[in-house]
GROMACS .gro file of C-alpha atoms in nm:
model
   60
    1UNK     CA    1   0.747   1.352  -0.828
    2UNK     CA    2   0.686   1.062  -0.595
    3UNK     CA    3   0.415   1.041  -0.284
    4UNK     CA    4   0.634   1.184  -0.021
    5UNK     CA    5   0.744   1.446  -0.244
    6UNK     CA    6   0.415   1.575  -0.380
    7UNK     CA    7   0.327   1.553   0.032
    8UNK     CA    8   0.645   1.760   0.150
    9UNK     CA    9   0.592   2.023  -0.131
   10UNK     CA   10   0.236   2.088  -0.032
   11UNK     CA   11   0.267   2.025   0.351
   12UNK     CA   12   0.044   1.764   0.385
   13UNK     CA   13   0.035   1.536   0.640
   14UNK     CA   14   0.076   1.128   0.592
   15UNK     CA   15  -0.305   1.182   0.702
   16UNK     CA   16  -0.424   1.429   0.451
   17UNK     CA   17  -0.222   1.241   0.174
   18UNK     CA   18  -0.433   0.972   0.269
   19UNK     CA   19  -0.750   1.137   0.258
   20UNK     CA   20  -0.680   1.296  -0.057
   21UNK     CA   21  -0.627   0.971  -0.230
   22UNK     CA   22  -0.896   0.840  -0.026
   23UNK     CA   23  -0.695   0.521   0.126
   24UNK     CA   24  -0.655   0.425   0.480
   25UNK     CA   25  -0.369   0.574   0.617
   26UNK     CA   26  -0.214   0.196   0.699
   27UNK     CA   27  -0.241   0.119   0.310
   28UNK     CA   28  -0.043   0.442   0.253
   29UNK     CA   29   0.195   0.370   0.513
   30UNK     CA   30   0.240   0.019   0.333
   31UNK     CA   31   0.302   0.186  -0.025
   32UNK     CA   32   0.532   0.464   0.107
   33UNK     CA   33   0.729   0.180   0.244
   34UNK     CA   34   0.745  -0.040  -0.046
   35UNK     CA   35   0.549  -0.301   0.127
   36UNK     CA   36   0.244  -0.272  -0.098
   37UNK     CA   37   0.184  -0.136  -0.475
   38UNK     CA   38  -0.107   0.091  -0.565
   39UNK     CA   39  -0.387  -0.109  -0.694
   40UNK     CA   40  -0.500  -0.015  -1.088
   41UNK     CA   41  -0.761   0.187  -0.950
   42UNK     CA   42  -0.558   0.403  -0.677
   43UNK     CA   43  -0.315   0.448  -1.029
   44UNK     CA   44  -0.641   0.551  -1.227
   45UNK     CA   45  -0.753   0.792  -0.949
   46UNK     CA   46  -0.395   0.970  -0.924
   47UNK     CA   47  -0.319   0.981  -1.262
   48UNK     CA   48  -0.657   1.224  -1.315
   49UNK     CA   49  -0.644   1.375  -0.975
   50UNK     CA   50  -0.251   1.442  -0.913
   51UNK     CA   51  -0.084   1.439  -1.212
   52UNK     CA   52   0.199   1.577  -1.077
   53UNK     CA   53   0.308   1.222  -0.913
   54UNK     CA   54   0.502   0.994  -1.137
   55UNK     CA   55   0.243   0.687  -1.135
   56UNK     CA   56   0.579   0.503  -1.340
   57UNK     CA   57   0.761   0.396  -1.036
   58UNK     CA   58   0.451   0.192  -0.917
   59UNK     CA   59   0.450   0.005  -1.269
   60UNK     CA   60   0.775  -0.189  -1.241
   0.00000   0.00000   0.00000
């Protein structure tokens, strides 16, 4: 399940997604549009907190 997925399914906002992986809301903006990659420690944090979102499509 990607970002916007995991968001849609538990009708979050682009805000609360942002609080919940406690980012700025510009940074997420930036990784849902491809423009940045999650840094090892963003990975780290959603890989024990929401393990529900495939961390393998920012490895590539």
């Amino acid at each position: 399940m990607t970002l916007n997925e995991y968001k849609k399914k538990n009708n979050l906002t682009h805000e609360d997604m942002a609080k919940k992986l406690n980012i700025s809301l510009s940074y997420y903006y930036k990784i849902l549009n491809g423009e940045r990659k999650p840094g090892r420690d963003l990975i780290s944090f959603i890989r024990k907190n929401i393990p529900e979102i495939n961390i393998d499509i920012f490895l590539n």
